[in-house]
PDB file of C-alpha atoms and ligand atoms in Angstrom:
ATOM      1  CA  MET A1374       0.000   0.000   0.000  1.00  0.00           C
ATOM      2  CA  LYS A1375       2.858   2.378   0.821  1.00  0.00           C
ATOM      3  CA  LEU A1376       4.326   1.559  -2.575  1.00  0.00           C
ATOM      4  CA  LEU A1377       1.008   2.282  -4.239  1.00  0.00           C
ATOM      5  CA  ALA A1378       0.740   5.613  -2.440  1.00  0.00           C
ATOM      6  CA  SER A1379       4.196   6.727  -3.527  1.00  0.00           C
ATOM      7  CA  LEU A1380       3.513   5.567  -7.060  1.00  0.00           C
ATOM      8  CA  VAL A1381       0.373   7.693  -7.117  1.00  0.00           C
ATOM      9  CA  LEU A1382       2.384  10.646  -5.791  1.00  0.00           C
ATOM     10  CA  SER A1383       5.041  10.342  -8.461  1.00  0.00           C
ATOM     11  CA  ILE A1384       2.438  10.029 -11.210  1.00  0.00           C
ATOM     12  CA  CYS A1385       0.951  13.209  -9.798  1.00  0.00           C
ATOM     13  CA  ALA A1386       4.305  14.991  -9.954  1.00  0.00           C
ATOM     14  CA  LEU A1387       4.922  13.879 -13.534  1.00  0.00           C
ATOM     15  CA  ALA A1388       1.492  14.779 -14.819  1.00  0.00           C
ATOM     16  CA  SER A1389       1.687  18.542 -14.734  1.00  0.00           C
ATOM     17  CA  ALA A1390      -1.793  18.891 -16.164  1.00  0.00           C
ATOM     18  CA  HIS A1391      -4.176  19.059 -13.268  1.00  0.00           C
ATOM     19  CA  TYR A1392      -7.566  20.613 -13.729  1.00  0.00           C
ATOM     20  CA  THR A1393      -9.449  23.865 -13.409  1.00  0.00           C
ATOM     21  CA  PHE A1394     -13.187  24.577 -13.581  1.00  0.00           C
ATOM     22  CA  PRO A1395     -13.479  27.438 -16.095  1.00  0.00           C
ATOM     23  CA  SER A1396     -16.967  26.849 -17.539  1.00  0.00           C
ATOM     24  CA  LEU A1397     -20.595  26.488 -16.559  1.00  0.00           C
ATOM     25  CA  THR A1398     -23.226  24.429 -18.326  1.00  0.00           C
ATOM     26  CA  VAL A1399     -26.529  26.305 -18.540  1.00  0.00           C
ATOM     27  CA  ASN A1400     -29.532  24.943 -20.449  1.00  0.00           C
ATOM     28  CA  GLY A1401     -27.236  22.255 -21.809  1.00  0.00           C
ATOM     29  CA  ALA A1402     -24.757  24.725 -23.331  1.00  0.00           C
ATOM     30  CA  VAL A1403     -21.158  24.948 -22.097  1.00  0.00           C
ATOM     31  CA  THR A1404     -20.009  28.557 -21.651  1.00  0.00           C
ATOM     32  CA  PRO A1405     -16.610  29.713 -22.972  1.00  0.00           C
ATOM     33  CA  GLU A1406     -13.759  29.291 -20.477  1.00  0.00           C
ATOM     34  CA  TRP A1407     -13.414  32.076 -17.889  1.00  0.00           C
ATOM     35  CA  SER A1408     -16.397  34.036 -19.195  1.00  0.00           C
ATOM     36  CA  TYR A1409     -18.878  33.371 -16.368  1.00  0.00           C
ATOM     37  CA  VAL A1410     -16.224  31.990 -14.010  1.00  0.00           C
ATOM     38  CA  ARG A1411     -13.578  34.208 -12.445  1.00  0.00           C
ATOM     39  CA  LYS A1412     -10.192  33.348 -13.901  1.00  0.00           C
ATOM     40  CA  THR A1413      -8.177  31.658 -11.160  1.00  0.00           C
ATOM     41  CA  ASN A1414      -4.475  32.208 -10.402  1.00  0.00           C
ATOM     42  CA  ASN A1415      -3.780  28.669 -11.606  1.00  0.00           C
ATOM     43  CA  PHE A1416      -5.378  29.062 -15.045  1.00  0.00           C
ATOM     44  CA  ASN A1417      -1.969  28.188 -16.448  1.00  0.00           C
ATOM     45  CA  SER A1418      -0.196  26.110 -13.773  1.00  0.00           C
ATOM     46  CA  GLN A1419      -3.387  24.352 -12.617  1.00  0.00           C
ATOM     47  CA  ALA A1420      -1.769  24.079  -9.194  1.00  0.00           C
ATOM     48  CA  PRO A1421      -4.108  23.514  -6.242  1.00  0.00           C
ATOM     49  CA  VAL A1422      -4.689  25.548  -3.091  1.00  0.00           C
ATOM     50  CA  THR A1423      -3.478  23.645  -0.025  1.00  0.00           C
ATOM     51  CA  ASP A1424      -3.946  26.231   2.757  1.00  0.00           C
ATOM     52  CA  VAL A1425      -7.610  26.220   3.782  1.00  0.00           C
ATOM     53  CA  ARG A1426      -7.101  29.447   5.744  1.00  0.00           C
ATOM     54  CA  SER A1427      -5.605  31.474   2.895  1.00  0.00           C
ATOM     55  CA  ALA A1428      -7.540  34.242   1.160  1.00  0.00           C
ATOM     56  CA  ASP A1429      -7.166  32.255  -2.057  1.00  0.00           C
ATOM     57  CA  PHE A1430      -9.195  29.453  -0.557  1.00  0.00           C
ATOM     58  CA  ARG A1431     -12.311  31.420  -1.492  1.00  0.00           C
ATOM     59  CA  CYS A1432     -12.039  32.088  -5.223  1.00  0.00           C
ATOM     60  CA  TYR A1433      -8.275  31.778  -5.933  1.00  0.00           C
ATOM     61  CA  THR A1434      -8.051  35.152  -7.679  1.00  0.00           C
ATOM     62  CA  SER A1435      -5.448  37.087  -5.647  1.00  0.00           C
ATOM     63  CA  GLU A1436      -3.190  37.445  -8.702  1.00  0.00           C
ATOM     64  CA  THR A1437      -5.719  37.663 -11.525  1.00  0.00           C
ATOM     65  CA  ARG A1438      -8.067  40.001  -9.621  1.00  0.00           C
ATOM     66  CA  ALA A1439     -10.615  38.590 -12.023  1.00  0.00           C
ATOM     67  CA  THR A1440     -14.291  39.246 -12.206  1.00  0.00           C
ATOM     68  CA  ALA A1441     -16.656  37.655 -14.727  1.00  0.00           C
ATOM     69  CA  SER A1442     -19.934  38.097 -16.542  1.00  0.00           C
ATOM     70  CA  THR A1443     -23.128  36.886 -14.896  1.00  0.00           C
ATOM     71  CA  ILE A1444     -25.412  34.312 -16.491  1.00  0.00           C
ATOM     72  CA  ASN A1445     -29.143  33.796 -15.841  1.00  0.00           C
ATOM     73  CA  VAL A1446     -30.065  30.425 -14.356  1.00  0.00           C
ATOM     74  CA  ALA A1447     -33.645  29.447 -13.474  1.00  0.00           C
ATOM     75  CA  ALA A1448     -34.286  28.101  -9.979  1.00  0.00           C
ATOM     76  CA  GLY A1449     -35.148  24.416 -10.247  1.00  0.00           C
ATOM     77  CA  SER A1450     -32.982  23.969 -13.354  1.00  0.00           C
ATOM     78  CA  GLN A1451     -29.727  22.075 -13.714  1.00  0.00           C
ATOM     79  CA  LEU A1452     -26.438  23.927 -13.436  1.00  0.00           C
ATOM     80  CA  GLY A1453     -23.203  22.301 -14.541  1.00  0.00           C
ATOM     81  CA  ILE A1454     -19.671  23.227 -13.571  1.00  0.00           C
ATOM     82  CA  LYS A1455     -17.225  21.908 -16.113  1.00  0.00           C
ATOM     83  CA  SER A1456     -13.575  20.989 -15.837  1.00  0.00           C
ATOM     84  CA  ASN A1457     -10.992  21.628 -18.545  1.00  0.00           C
ATOM     85  CA  GLY A1458      -9.894  18.015 -18.131  1.00  0.00           C
ATOM     86  CA  ASN A1459     -11.098  15.403 -15.735  1.00  0.00           C
ATOM     87  CA  ILE A1460     -10.980  15.082 -11.973  1.00  0.00           C
ATOM     88  CA  TYR A1461      -8.379  12.330 -12.092  1.00  0.00           C
ATOM     89  CA  HIS A1462      -7.360  12.367  -8.458  1.00  0.00           C
ATOM     90  CA  ALA A1463      -9.239  10.350  -5.849  1.00  0.00           C
ATOM     91  CA  GLY A1464     -11.309  12.789  -3.835  1.00  0.00           C
ATOM     92  CA  VAL A1465     -14.614  14.450  -3.103  1.00  0.00           C
ATOM     93  CA  VAL A1466     -16.571  17.503  -4.263  1.00  0.00           C
ATOM     94  CA  ASN A1467     -18.465  20.323  -2.561  1.00  0.00           C
ATOM     95  CA  VAL A1468     -20.339  23.170  -4.261  1.00  0.00           C
ATOM     96  CA  TYR A1469     -21.143  26.293  -2.247  1.00  0.00           C
ATOM     97  CA  MET A1470     -23.192  29.375  -3.138  1.00  0.00           C
ATOM     98  CA  ALA A1471     -23.382  32.880  -1.648  1.00  0.00           C
ATOM     99  CA  LYS A1472     -25.834  35.697  -2.430  1.00  0.00           C
ATOM    100  CA  ALA A1473     -24.316  39.035  -3.343  1.00  0.00           C
ATOM    101  CA  PRO A1474     -25.779  42.111  -1.604  1.00  0.00           C
ATOM    102  CA  SER A1475     -26.080  43.771  -5.048  1.00  0.00           C
ATOM    103  CA  ASN A1476     -23.860  43.389  -8.121  1.00  0.00           C
ATOM    104  CA  VAL A1477     -21.985  40.077  -7.816  1.00  0.00           C
ATOM    105  CA  SER A1478     -19.293  41.264 -10.248  1.00  0.00           C
ATOM    106  CA  THR A1479     -17.955  43.669  -7.666  1.00  0.00           C
ATOM    107  CA  TRP A1480     -18.476  41.442  -4.600  1.00  0.00           C
ATOM    108  CA  ASP A1481     -15.697  39.485  -2.886  1.00  0.00           C
ATOM    109  CA  GLY A1482     -17.841  36.875  -1.098  1.00  0.00           C
ATOM    110  CA  SER A1483     -16.670  37.810   2.398  1.00  0.00           C
ATOM    111  CA  GLY A1484     -18.649  37.088   5.535  1.00  0.00           C
ATOM    112  CA  ASN A1485     -20.802  34.290   6.865  1.00  0.00           C
ATOM    113  CA  VAL A1486     -22.613  33.968   3.571  1.00  0.00           C
ATOM    114  CA  TRP A1487     -21.870  30.571   2.034  1.00  0.00           C
ATOM    115  CA  PHE A1488     -24.163  27.556   2.014  1.00  0.00           C
ATOM    116  CA  LYS A1489     -23.610  24.170   0.455  1.00  0.00           C
ATOM    117  CA  VAL A1490     -25.833  23.119  -2.443  1.00  0.00           C
ATOM    118  CA  TYR A1491     -24.197  19.903  -3.592  1.00  0.00           C
ATOM    119  CA  GLN A1492     -21.626  17.314  -2.604  1.00  0.00           C
ATOM    120  CA  ILE A1493     -20.106  14.057  -3.815  1.00  0.00           C
ATOM    121  CA  PRO A1494     -18.664  12.206  -0.785  1.00  0.00           C
ATOM    122  CA  ALA A1495     -16.545   9.083  -0.721  1.00  0.00           C
ATOM    123  CA  VAL A1496     -18.272   5.730  -0.332  1.00  0.00           C
ATOM    124  CA  THR A1497     -17.011   3.439   2.414  1.00  0.00           C
ATOM    125  CA  ASN A1498     -17.897  -0.061   3.405  1.00  0.00           C
ATOM    126  CA  GLY A1499     -16.851  -0.468   7.024  1.00  0.00           C
ATOM    127  CA  GLY A1500     -13.162  -0.794   6.142  1.00  0.00           C
ATOM    128  CA  SER A1501     -13.195  -3.211   3.214  1.00  0.00           C
ATOM    129  CA  SER A1502     -13.215  -0.541   0.504  1.00  0.00           C
ATOM    130  CA  ILE A1503     -13.305   3.179  -0.182  1.00  0.00           C
ATOM    131  CA  THR A1504     -14.389   4.568  -3.552  1.00  0.00           C
ATOM    132  CA  PHE A1505     -14.640   8.067  -4.938  1.00  0.00           C
ATOM    133  CA  PRO A1506     -17.604   8.605  -7.277  1.00  0.00           C
ATOM    134  CA  ALA A1507     -16.220  12.044  -8.241  1.00  0.00           C
ATOM    135  CA  GLU A1508     -12.991  10.534  -9.594  1.00  0.00           C
ATOM    136  CA  GLY A1509     -12.765  10.799 -13.376  1.00  0.00           C
ATOM    137  CA  LEU A1510     -15.742  13.126 -13.833  1.00  0.00           C
ATOM    138  CA  THR A1511     -15.361  16.034 -16.248  1.00  0.00           C
ATOM    139  CA  GLY A1512     -17.559  18.209 -14.080  1.00  0.00           C
ATOM    140  CA  VAL A1513     -20.616  18.145 -11.880  1.00  0.00           C
ATOM    141  CA  THR A1514     -24.292  18.911 -12.427  1.00  0.00           C
ATOM    142  CA  PHE A1515     -26.804  19.751  -9.721  1.00  0.00           C
ATOM    143  CA  THR A1516     -30.217  21.372  -9.331  1.00  0.00           C
ATOM    144  CA  ILE A1517     -30.481  25.011  -8.279  1.00  0.00           C
ATOM    145  CA  PRO A1518     -32.954  24.736  -5.377  1.00  0.00           C
ATOM    146  CA  ARG A1519     -36.425  25.789  -6.525  1.00  0.00           C
ATOM    147  CA  SER A1520     -37.024  27.960  -3.443  1.00  0.00           C
ATOM    148  CA  LEU A1521     -33.711  29.830  -3.721  1.00  0.00           C
ATOM    149  CA  PRO A1522     -34.452  33.588  -3.725  1.00  0.00           C
ATOM    150  CA  ASN A1523     -33.842  35.509  -6.964  1.00  0.00           C
ATOM    151  CA  GLY A1524     -30.631  37.454  -7.169  1.00  0.00           C
ATOM    152  CA  GLN A1525     -26.980  37.339  -8.031  1.00  0.00           C
ATOM    153  CA  TYR A1526     -24.807  34.602  -6.541  1.00  0.00           C
ATOM    154  CA  LEU A1527     -21.280  33.286  -6.498  1.00  0.00           C
ATOM    155  CA  VAL A1528     -21.124  29.527  -7.134  1.00  0.00           C
ATOM    156  CA  ARG A1529     -17.925  28.009  -5.776  1.00  0.00           C
ATOM    157  CA  MET A1530     -16.696  24.644  -7.025  1.00  0.00           C
ATOM    158  CA  GLU A1531     -14.398  22.734  -4.670  1.00  0.00           C
ATOM    159  CA  ALA A1532     -12.824  19.449  -5.772  1.00  0.00           C
ATOM    160  CA  ILE A1533     -10.703  18.027  -2.951  1.00  0.00           C
ATOM    161  CA  ALA A1534      -7.935  15.628  -4.034  1.00  0.00           C
ATOM    162  CA  LEU A1535      -7.102  13.252  -1.186  1.00  0.00           C
ATOM    163  CA  HIS A1536      -4.263  11.126  -2.577  1.00  0.00           C
ATOM    164  CA  SER A1537      -1.649  12.886  -0.411  1.00  0.00           C
ATOM    165  CA  ALA A1538      -3.956  14.068   2.376  1.00  0.00           C
ATOM    166  CA  SER A1539      -2.371  12.013   5.157  1.00  0.00           C
ATOM    167  CA  SER A1540      -0.157  14.915   6.227  1.00  0.00           C
ATOM    168  CA  ALA A1541      -1.112  18.489   7.112  1.00  0.00           C
ATOM    169  CA  ASN A1542      -1.812  20.679   4.045  1.00  0.00           C
ATOM    170  CA  GLY A1543      -1.599  17.568   1.887  1.00  0.00           C
ATOM    171  CA  ALA A1544      -5.144  17.704   0.555  1.00  0.00           C
ATOM    172  CA  GLN A1545      -5.341  19.618  -2.718  1.00  0.00           C
ATOM    173  CA  PHE A1546      -8.231  21.977  -3.399  1.00  0.00           C
ATOM    174  CA  TYR A1547      -9.213  22.755  -6.991  1.00  0.00           C
ATOM    175  CA  ILE A1548     -11.465  25.788  -6.791  1.00  0.00           C
ATOM    176  CA  SER A1549     -13.301  28.308  -8.915  1.00  0.00           C
ATOM    177  CA  CYS A1550     -16.145  30.816  -8.542  1.00  0.00           C
ATOM    178  CA  GLY A1551     -18.849  31.339 -11.160  1.00  0.00           C
ATOM    179  CA  GLN A1552     -21.368  34.177 -11.259  1.00  0.00           C
ATOM    180  CA  ILE A1553     -25.066  33.461 -11.788  1.00  0.00           C
ATOM    181  CA  ASN A1554     -28.321  35.425 -11.643  1.00  0.00           C
ATOM    182  CA  VAL A1555     -31.075  33.228 -10.251  1.00  0.00           C
ATOM    183  CA  THR A1556     -34.508  33.813 -11.771  1.00  0.00           C
ATOM    184  CA  GLY A1557     -37.912  32.350 -10.990  1.00  0.00           C
ATOM    185  CA  GLY A1558     -36.857  31.501  -7.446  1.00  0.00           C
ATOM    186  CA  GLY A1559     -38.747  31.433  -4.158  1.00  0.00           C
ATOM    187  CA  ASN A1560     -38.641  32.402  -0.529  1.00  0.00           C
ATOM    188  CA  GLY A1561     -36.241  29.807   0.844  1.00  0.00           C
ATOM    189  CA  ASN A1562     -33.824  30.561   3.634  1.00  0.00           C
ATOM    190  CA  PRO A1563     -30.503  28.888   2.731  1.00  0.00           C
ATOM    191  CA  GLY A1564     -28.229  27.604   5.478  1.00  0.00           C
ATOM    192  CA  PRO A1565     -26.279  26.760   7.537  1.00  0.00           C
ATOM    193  CA  LEU A1566     -24.129  29.729   6.521  1.00  0.00           C
ATOM    194  CA  VAL A1567     -20.337  29.615   6.790  1.00  0.00           C
ATOM    195  CA  ALA A1568     -17.421  31.880   5.934  1.00  0.00           C
ATOM    196  CA  ILE A1569     -14.848  30.848   3.319  1.00  0.00           C
ATOM    197  CA  PRO A1570     -12.050  30.730   4.360  1.00  0.00           C
ATOM    198  CA  GLY A1571     -13.094  29.754   7.869  1.00  0.00           C
ATOM    199  CA  VAL A1572     -15.296  26.780   7.096  1.00  0.00           C
ATOM    200  CA  TYR A1573     -12.399  24.320   7.523  1.00  0.00           C
ATOM    201  CA  SER A1574      -9.452  24.052   9.907  1.00  0.00           C
ATOM    202  CA  GLY A1575      -7.591  21.550   7.748  1.00  0.00           C
ATOM    203  CA  THR A1576      -7.648  18.847  10.414  1.00  0.00           C
ATOM    204  CA  GLU A1577     -11.169  17.563   9.698  1.00  0.00           C
ATOM    205  CA  PRO A1578     -11.321  13.772   9.333  1.00  0.00           C
ATOM    206  CA  GLY A1579     -12.379  14.214   5.699  1.00  0.00           C
ATOM    207  CA  ILE A1580      -9.407  16.500   4.881  1.00  0.00           C
ATOM    208  CA  LEU A1581      -6.532  15.101   6.962  1.00  0.00           C
ATOM    209  CA  ILE A1582      -6.892  11.442   6.022  1.00  0.00           C
ATOM    210  CA  ASN A1583      -4.933   8.494   4.723  1.00  0.00           C
ATOM    211  CA  ILE A1584      -7.257   6.977   2.129  1.00  0.00           C
ATOM    212  CA  TYR A1585      -4.973   3.981   1.455  1.00  0.00           C
ATOM    213  CA  TYR A1586      -4.069   2.252   4.692  1.00  0.00           C
ATOM    214  CA  PRO A1587      -5.773   1.288   6.831  1.00  0.00           C
ATOM    215  CA  ILE A1588      -8.796   1.614   4.563  1.00  0.00           C
ATOM    216  CA  PRO A1589     -11.074   4.139   6.317  1.00  0.00           C
ATOM    217  CA  THR A1590     -14.175   2.569   7.838  1.00  0.00           C
ATOM    218  CA  THR A1591     -16.201   5.758   7.308  1.00  0.00           C
ATOM    219  CA  TYR A1592     -15.759   9.042   5.497  1.00  0.00           C
ATOM    220  CA  VAL A1593     -16.962  12.344   6.955  1.00  0.00           C
ATOM    221  CA  GLN A1594     -17.646  14.889   4.213  1.00  0.00           C
ATOM    222  CA  PRO A1595     -16.149  18.287   5.155  1.00  0.00           C
ATOM    223  CA  GLY A1596     -18.413  21.311   5.611  1.00  0.00           C
ATOM    224  CA  PRO A1597     -22.035  21.909   6.521  1.00  0.00           C
ATOM    225  CA  ALA A1598     -25.046  19.890   5.380  1.00  0.00           C
ATOM    226  CA  VAL A1599     -26.385  20.459   1.874  1.00  0.00           C
ATOM    227  CA  TRP A1600     -29.289  22.935   1.621  1.00  0.00           C
ATOM    228  CA  SER A1601     -31.687  21.729  -1.035  1.00  0.00           C
ATOM    229  CA  GLY A1602     -34.531  24.228  -0.609  1.00  0.00           C
TER     230      GLY A1602
HETATM  231  C1  NAG B1324     -21.957  45.004 -12.372  1.00  0.00           C
HETATM  232  O1  NAG B1324     -20.633  45.489 -12.313  1.00  0.00           O
HETATM  233  C2  NAG B1324     -19.912  45.276 -13.516  1.00  0.00           C
HETATM  234  C3  NAG B1324     -18.453  45.619 -13.245  1.00  0.00           C
HETATM  235  O2  NAG B1324     -18.350  46.902 -12.674  1.00  0.00           O
HETATM  236  C4  NAG B1324     -20.545  46.067 -14.629  1.00  0.00           C
HETATM  237  O3  NAG B1324     -19.841  45.856 -15.829  1.00  0.00           O
HETATM  238  C5  NAG B1324     -21.978  45.615 -14.783  1.00  0.00           C
HETATM  239  O4  NAG B1324     -22.643  46.409 -15.762  1.00  0.00           O
HETATM  240  C6  NAG B1324     -22.735  45.717 -13.478  1.00  0.00           C
HETATM  241  N1  NAG B1324     -24.028  45.075 -13.645  1.00  0.00           N
HETATM  242  C7  NAG B1324     -25.158  45.582 -13.171  1.00  0.00           C
HETATM  243  C8  NAG B1324     -26.393  44.780 -13.429  1.00  0.00           C
HETATM  244  O5  NAG B1324     -25.181  46.646 -12.575  1.00  0.00           O
HETATM  245  C1  NAG B1325     -31.366  38.979 -13.289  1.00  0.00           C
HETATM  246  O1  NAG B1325     -32.633  38.507 -13.685  1.00  0.00           O
HETATM  247  C2  NAG B1325     -33.640  39.472 -13.559  1.00  0.00           C
HETATM  248  C3  NAG B1325     -34.973  38.789 -13.833  1.00  0.00           C
HETATM  249  O2  NAG B1325     -34.955  38.224 -15.100  1.00  0.00           O
HETATM  250  C4  NAG B1325     -33.343  40.628 -14.505  1.00  0.00           C
HETATM  251  O3  NAG B1325     -34.339  41.619 -14.356  1.00  0.00           O
HETATM  252  C5  NAG B1325     -31.985  41.209 -14.154  1.00  0.00           C
HETATM  253  O4  NAG B1325     -31.631  42.188 -15.098  1.00  0.00           O
HETATM  254  C6  NAG B1325     -30.943  40.124 -14.191  1.00  0.00           C
HETATM  255  N1  NAG B1325     -29.667  40.663 -13.718  1.00  0.00           N
HETATM  256  C7  NAG B1325     -28.506  40.327 -14.281  1.00  0.00           C
HETATM  257  C8  NAG B1325     -27.296  40.925 -13.672  1.00  0.00           C
HETATM  258  O5  NAG B1325     -28.424  39.557 -15.227  1.00  0.00           O
HETATM  259 CU1   CU B1326      -1.798  15.715  -8.850  1.00  0.00          CU
END
């Protein structure tokens, strides 16, 4: 198992092409890269964020200072977040949203404003196996809750690679923030609300974890419960 883990690590080091999440899929159409998603610092390097307390843990735009255009998405419809490659590392996914006070293009997403709308955890089996349904996907698709109030939102994709997560700051976070304008929504009250950064300490059992040996008996998905409206 140790051998397998180090093999995985060296494959990771050789394969420079990781992944970013530069596009949305709205009404079945994939948007051009970095048009409705803020261009992240790693648009070229594709390197992950590993410090869950850094400012870049929110939208990863400290260098690009990017903003984006905002696309209309109907509440109750499917929203996709698309990768430029595939999520080839073993890991899990969370998607968070936050409502901008006014124009999302000029909002930084600070405060206790983020709620989780979607997740893809690991699947365990009491210690005989652990599998990662997010592994290999080229993106995720989820339903914008029907009762979500109208308005402009940031949508933050978070793919957590866990192949080297057994030491502190070993988990790799692949992040991006899209901008959407929710229409036809309702009077829901999304929550629980968290701040990003702030939501994680980095020592959660789902972030600081050896996924190889011993095989985990359970997996605890990081972050709050999903709000589905
Ligand atoms: C939001 O702000 C951006 C950037 O300043 C601007 O281009 C856009 O027109 C504004 N949108 C609205 C609806 O005010
Ligand atoms: C958001 O949608 C509403 C309702 O369709 C529309 O009036 C408003 O102009 C849209 N805002 C943006 C920024 O697209
Ligand atoms: Cu890698």
